[in-house]
CSV table of C-alpha atoms and ligand atoms in Angstrom, one decimal:
chain,number,residue,atom,x,y,z
A,20,MET,CA,21.0,5.1,-44.0
A,21,LYS,CA,23.6,3.0,-46.1
A,22,LYS,CA,26.3,5.3,-47.0
A,23,THR,CA,27.6,5.6,-50.4
A,24,ASN,CA,30.6,3.7,-51.2
A,25,ILE,CA,32.8,5.8,-53.1
A,26,ALA,CA,35.7,4.7,-55.6
A,27,VAL,CA,38.8,7.2,-56.2
A,28,LEU,CA,40.6,6.6,-59.5
A,29,VAL,CA,44.1,8.3,-59.5
A,30,SER,CA,47.2,8.5,-61.5
A,31,GLY,CA,49.4,10.7,-59.7
A,32,GLY,CA,50.1,12.8,-56.4
A,33,GLY,CA,47.0,12.3,-54.7
A,34,THR,CA,46.1,15.5,-52.9
A,35,ASN,CA,42.8,15.8,-54.4
A,36,LEU,CA,42.3,12.4,-52.7
A,37,GLN,CA,44.0,13.3,-49.2
A,38,ALA,CA,41.4,16.3,-49.2
A,39,LEU,CA,38.4,13.4,-49.3
A,40,ILE,CA,39.9,11.3,-47.0
A,41,ASP,CA,40.8,14.1,-44.8
A,42,ALA,CA,37.2,15.2,-45.5
A,43,GLU,CA,35.9,11.7,-44.6
A,44,LYS,CA,37.9,11.5,-41.6
A,45,ASN,CA,36.3,15.2,-39.5
A,46,GLY,CA,32.9,15.0,-40.8
A,47,ILE,CA,32.5,16.7,-43.9
A,48,ILE,CA,31.5,13.6,-45.8
A,49,GLU,CA,29.2,12.3,-43.8
A,50,HIS,CA,26.8,10.2,-46.3
A,51,GLY,CA,30.0,8.1,-48.1
A,52,THR,CA,32.7,6.2,-47.1
A,53,ILE,CA,36.1,5.6,-49.6
A,54,ARG,CA,36.1,1.9,-50.1
A,55,LEU,CA,38.9,1.7,-52.9
A,56,VAL,CA,41.6,3.4,-54.5
A,57,VAL,CA,42.1,2.7,-58.2
A,58,SER,CA,45.2,3.8,-59.5
A,59,ASN,CA,46.6,2.8,-63.5
A,60,ASN,CA,50.1,4.1,-62.5
A,61,SER,CA,52.0,1.8,-60.4
A,62,GLY,CA,54.2,4.5,-59.1
A,63,ALA,CA,51.2,7.0,-58.1
A,64,TYR,CA,51.7,8.8,-54.7
A,65,ALA,CA,48.1,8.6,-53.8
A,66,LEU,CA,48.5,5.2,-53.4
A,67,THR,CA,50.5,5.6,-50.4
A,68,ARG,CA,47.9,7.8,-49.4
A,69,ALA,CA,45.6,5.4,-49.4
A,70,GLU,CA,47.5,2.9,-47.4
A,71,ASN,CA,48.3,5.2,-44.9
A,72,SER,CA,44.5,5.7,-44.5
A,73,GLY,CA,44.2,1.6,-44.1
A,74,ILE,CA,42.2,2.3,-47.9
A,75,LYS,CA,42.0,-0.8,-50.1
A,76,THR,CA,44.2,0.0,-53.3
A,77,GLU,CA,44.2,-1.7,-56.8
A,78,ILE,CA,46.7,-1.1,-59.4
A,79,ILE,CA,45.5,-1.5,-63.6
A,80,THR,CA,48.0,-0.1,-65.7
A,81,ARG,CA,47.8,-1.0,-69.5
A,82,LYS,CA,50.5,-2.6,-69.3
A,83,LEU,CA,49.2,-5.2,-66.8
A,84,CYS,CA,46.6,-5.7,-69.0
A,85,GLY,CA,47.6,-5.0,-71.9
A,86,SER,CA,44.8,-3.3,-73.9
A,87,ASP,CA,42.5,0.2,-73.2
A,88,GLU,CA,39.6,-2.2,-72.9
A,89,ALA,CA,41.1,-4.6,-71.0
A,90,VAL,CA,41.7,-1.5,-68.3
A,91,GLU,CA,38.0,-0.9,-68.0
A,92,LYS,CA,37.3,-4.3,-68.0
A,93,ASN,CA,39.4,-4.6,-65.2
A,94,ILE,CA,38.3,-1.5,-63.4
A,95,ILE,CA,34.6,-2.5,-64.0
A,96,ARG,CA,35.4,-5.6,-62.2
A,97,VAL,CA,36.8,-4.0,-58.7
A,98,LEU,CA,34.1,-1.6,-58.9
A,99,GLU,CA,31.7,-4.6,-58.9
A,100,GLU,CA,33.5,-6.4,-56.1
A,101,ASN,CA,33.7,-3.7,-53.8
A,102,ASP,CA,29.8,-2.4,-54.4
A,103,ILE,CA,30.8,0.8,-55.4
A,104,ASP,CA,28.4,3.2,-56.1
A,105,LEU,CA,29.9,6.7,-56.7
A,106,ILE,CA,33.1,7.2,-59.2
A,107,VAL,CA,35.2,9.8,-58.4
A,108,LEU,CA,37.9,10.9,-60.8
A,109,ALA,CA,40.9,12.6,-59.2
A,110,GLY,CA,43.9,13.7,-61.1
A,111,PHE,CA,43.0,10.3,-63.6
A,112,MET,CA,45.1,10.5,-66.6
A,113,ARG,CA,42.7,9.0,-69.0
A,114,ILE,CA,39.8,9.4,-71.0
A,115,LEU,CA,36.8,6.8,-70.4
A,116,SER,CA,35.3,5.4,-73.1
A,117,GLY,CA,31.4,6.2,-74.3
A,118,GLU,CA,30.7,2.7,-72.9
A,119,PHE,CA,31.9,2.8,-69.7
A,120,THR,CA,30.4,6.2,-68.9
A,121,LYS,CA,27.0,5.5,-69.8
A,122,ARG,CA,27.5,2.3,-68.1
A,123,TYR,CA,27.7,4.6,-64.7
A,124,ASP,CA,25.6,7.6,-65.9
A,125,ARG,CA,25.6,10.5,-63.0
A,126,ARG,CA,27.7,8.1,-61.1
A,127,ILE,CA,31.3,9.5,-61.8
A,128,ILE,CA,32.7,12.7,-61.0
A,129,ASN,CA,35.7,15.0,-61.9
A,130,ILE,CA,37.5,17.7,-60.6
A,131,HIS,CA,39.1,19.7,-63.4
A,132,PRO,CA,41.5,22.6,-62.9
A,133,SER,CA,39.6,25.9,-64.6
A,134,LEU,CA,36.2,27.5,-64.5
A,135,ILE,CA,34.4,25.2,-67.6
A,136,PRO,CA,34.1,25.6,-70.0
A,137,SER,CA,37.3,27.9,-70.1
A,138,PHE,CA,40.6,26.0,-71.0
A,139,CYS,CA,38.9,22.1,-70.8
A,140,GLY,CA,38.4,19.6,-73.3
A,141,GLU,CA,41.0,17.3,-75.0
A,142,GLY,CA,44.5,18.1,-74.0
A,143,PHE,CA,44.1,20.3,-71.4
A,144,TYR,CA,45.0,18.5,-68.2
A,145,GLY,CA,48.0,19.5,-65.7
A,146,LEU,CA,50.0,22.4,-66.4
A,147,ARG,CA,48.9,23.2,-69.6
A,148,VAL,CA,45.6,24.5,-68.6
A,149,HIS,CA,47.1,26.8,-66.6
A,150,GLU,CA,49.5,28.0,-69.1
A,151,ALA,CA,46.7,28.5,-71.4
A,152,ALA,CA,44.8,30.7,-68.7
A,153,LEU,CA,47.8,32.8,-68.3
A,154,LYS,CA,48.7,33.2,-72.4
A,155,LYS,CA,44.8,34.2,-72.5
A,156,GLY,CA,45.7,37.2,-69.6
A,157,VAL,CA,42.1,35.9,-67.7
A,158,LYS,CA,41.9,37.7,-64.3
A,159,VAL,CA,40.3,34.6,-62.5
A,160,SER,CA,40.3,30.9,-62.8
A,161,GLY,CA,39.2,28.2,-61.1
A,162,ALA,CA,37.9,24.7,-60.8
A,163,THR,CA,34.9,23.0,-61.7
A,164,VAL,CA,33.1,19.5,-60.4
A,165,HIS,CA,31.2,17.7,-63.0
A,166,PHE,CA,29.4,14.4,-63.8
A,167,VAL,CA,31.4,12.8,-66.5
A,168,ASN,CA,29.8,12.0,-70.0
A,169,GLU,CA,31.2,10.7,-73.0
A,170,ILE,CA,32.5,14.5,-74.3
A,171,PRO,CA,35.6,15.2,-72.2
A,172,ASP,CA,35.2,17.6,-69.6
A,173,GLY,CA,31.4,17.9,-70.8
A,174,GLY,CA,29.0,17.0,-67.9
A,175,GLU,CA,27.0,18.9,-66.2
A,176,ILE,CA,28.4,21.1,-63.7
A,177,ILE,CA,28.0,20.3,-60.3
A,178,MET,CA,30.2,22.8,-58.1
A,179,GLN,CA,32.7,25.7,-59.1
A,180,LYS,CA,35.1,28.2,-57.5
A,181,ALA,CA,36.7,31.0,-58.6
A,182,VAL,CA,40.3,32.1,-57.7
A,183,GLU,CA,42.4,35.2,-58.3
A,184,VAL,CA,45.1,35.2,-61.2
A,185,ARG,CA,48.2,37.5,-60.2
A,186,GLU,CA,50.2,39.8,-62.5
A,187,ASP,CA,53.6,37.7,-61.4
A,188,ASP,CA,51.8,34.3,-61.7
A,189,THR,CA,53.4,31.1,-63.2
A,190,PRO,CA,51.4,27.7,-64.6
A,191,GLU,CA,53.3,26.4,-61.2
A,192,THR,CA,52.2,29.2,-59.1
A,193,LEU,CA,48.7,29.7,-60.2
A,194,GLN,CA,47.7,25.8,-60.1
A,195,ARG,CA,48.7,25.7,-56.5
A,196,ARG,CA,46.7,28.6,-55.4
A,197,ILE,CA,43.7,26.7,-57.3
A,198,MET,CA,44.5,23.6,-55.8
A,199,GLU,CA,44.2,25.3,-52.3
A,200,GLN,CA,41.9,27.8,-52.4
A,201,ALA,CA,39.5,25.7,-55.2
A,202,GLU,CA,40.1,22.3,-55.3
A,203,TRP,CA,40.3,20.7,-52.0
A,204,GLN,CA,37.3,22.6,-50.8
A,205,ILE,CA,35.0,22.1,-53.8
A,206,LEU,CA,35.7,18.3,-54.4
A,207,PRO,CA,35.1,17.1,-50.8
A,208,ALA,CA,32.0,19.6,-50.3
A,209,ALA,CA,30.4,17.9,-54.1
A,210,VAL,CA,31.6,14.3,-53.2
A,211,GLU,CA,29.3,14.8,-50.1
A,212,LYS,CA,26.6,16.5,-52.1
A,213,ILE,CA,26.0,13.7,-54.5
A,214,SER,CA,26.9,10.8,-51.8
A,215,LYS,CA,23.8,12.0,-49.5
A,216,ILE,CA,21.5,12.5,-53.0
A,217,MET,CA,22.5,8.8,-53.5
A,218,ALA,CA,22.3,7.2,-49.6
A,219,GLU,CA,19.0,9.1,-49.6
A,220,GLU,CA,17.7,7.0,-53.2
A,221,ALA,CA,19.3,4.0,-52.1
B,326,LIG,C1,44.2,18.3,-60.0
B,326,LIG,O1,45.0,19.8,-60.5
B,326,LIG,C2,42.9,18.3,-60.8
B,326,LIG,O2,42.1,19.6,-60.9
B,326,LIG,C3,43.9,17.2,-62.2
B,326,LIG,O3,44.6,16.6,-62.2
B,326,LIG,C4,45.3,17.3,-60.7
B,326,LIG,C5,45.4,15.8,-60.1
B,326,LIG,O4,46.5,16.4,-58.9
B,326,LIG,N1,42.5,16.9,-62.6
B,326,LIG,P1,46.2,15.4,-57.4
B,326,LIG,O5,46.8,14.0,-57.9
B,326,LIG,O6,45.1,15.3,-56.5
B,326,LIG,O7,47.4,16.2,-56.5
């Protein structure tokens, strides 16, 4: 069976990318293979993680391309060149256009660090998500993997995991616990689930 070819889009540290790389190495992801890492930030440590594992990288920044449209055009070009089936957004700090998400309908997935539909949508990224959760006083938060459509964090939910919120949490401690206990587990699990479906359909 042909494996699902995966591209991971990143902007930052890449701990979720690392979780995916490790999951492919130890067989948790068996129906997919990470063929490409694309970053819109030339300084992203995620690029080093990819290089350390021998994964091809592409840097596509607004500065290099000149406009948002040109960024997407170049992303599409490298996805096509590398025969990519599935796009995984793992800390990719950029909202993709409706045109882009329609082109790759049900072929883009994202990890969001809360239980959607709480604390999501435009403006909810990074520590802001956890600040909002603590401000509201929720006792559980967590992470969600979902398909990406034209509505930010609005696509169909694939997997979720809840994480306890502690009395003494700061946005930083909550962020870390959600990564360790939820994101790094459900992202590889969801990628395997979708890769398997896509590989069987191909
Ligand atoms: C994660 O919290 C993820 O949920 C969010 O951005 C962060 C990326 O972290 N979308 P990393 O680059 O994977 O370490």
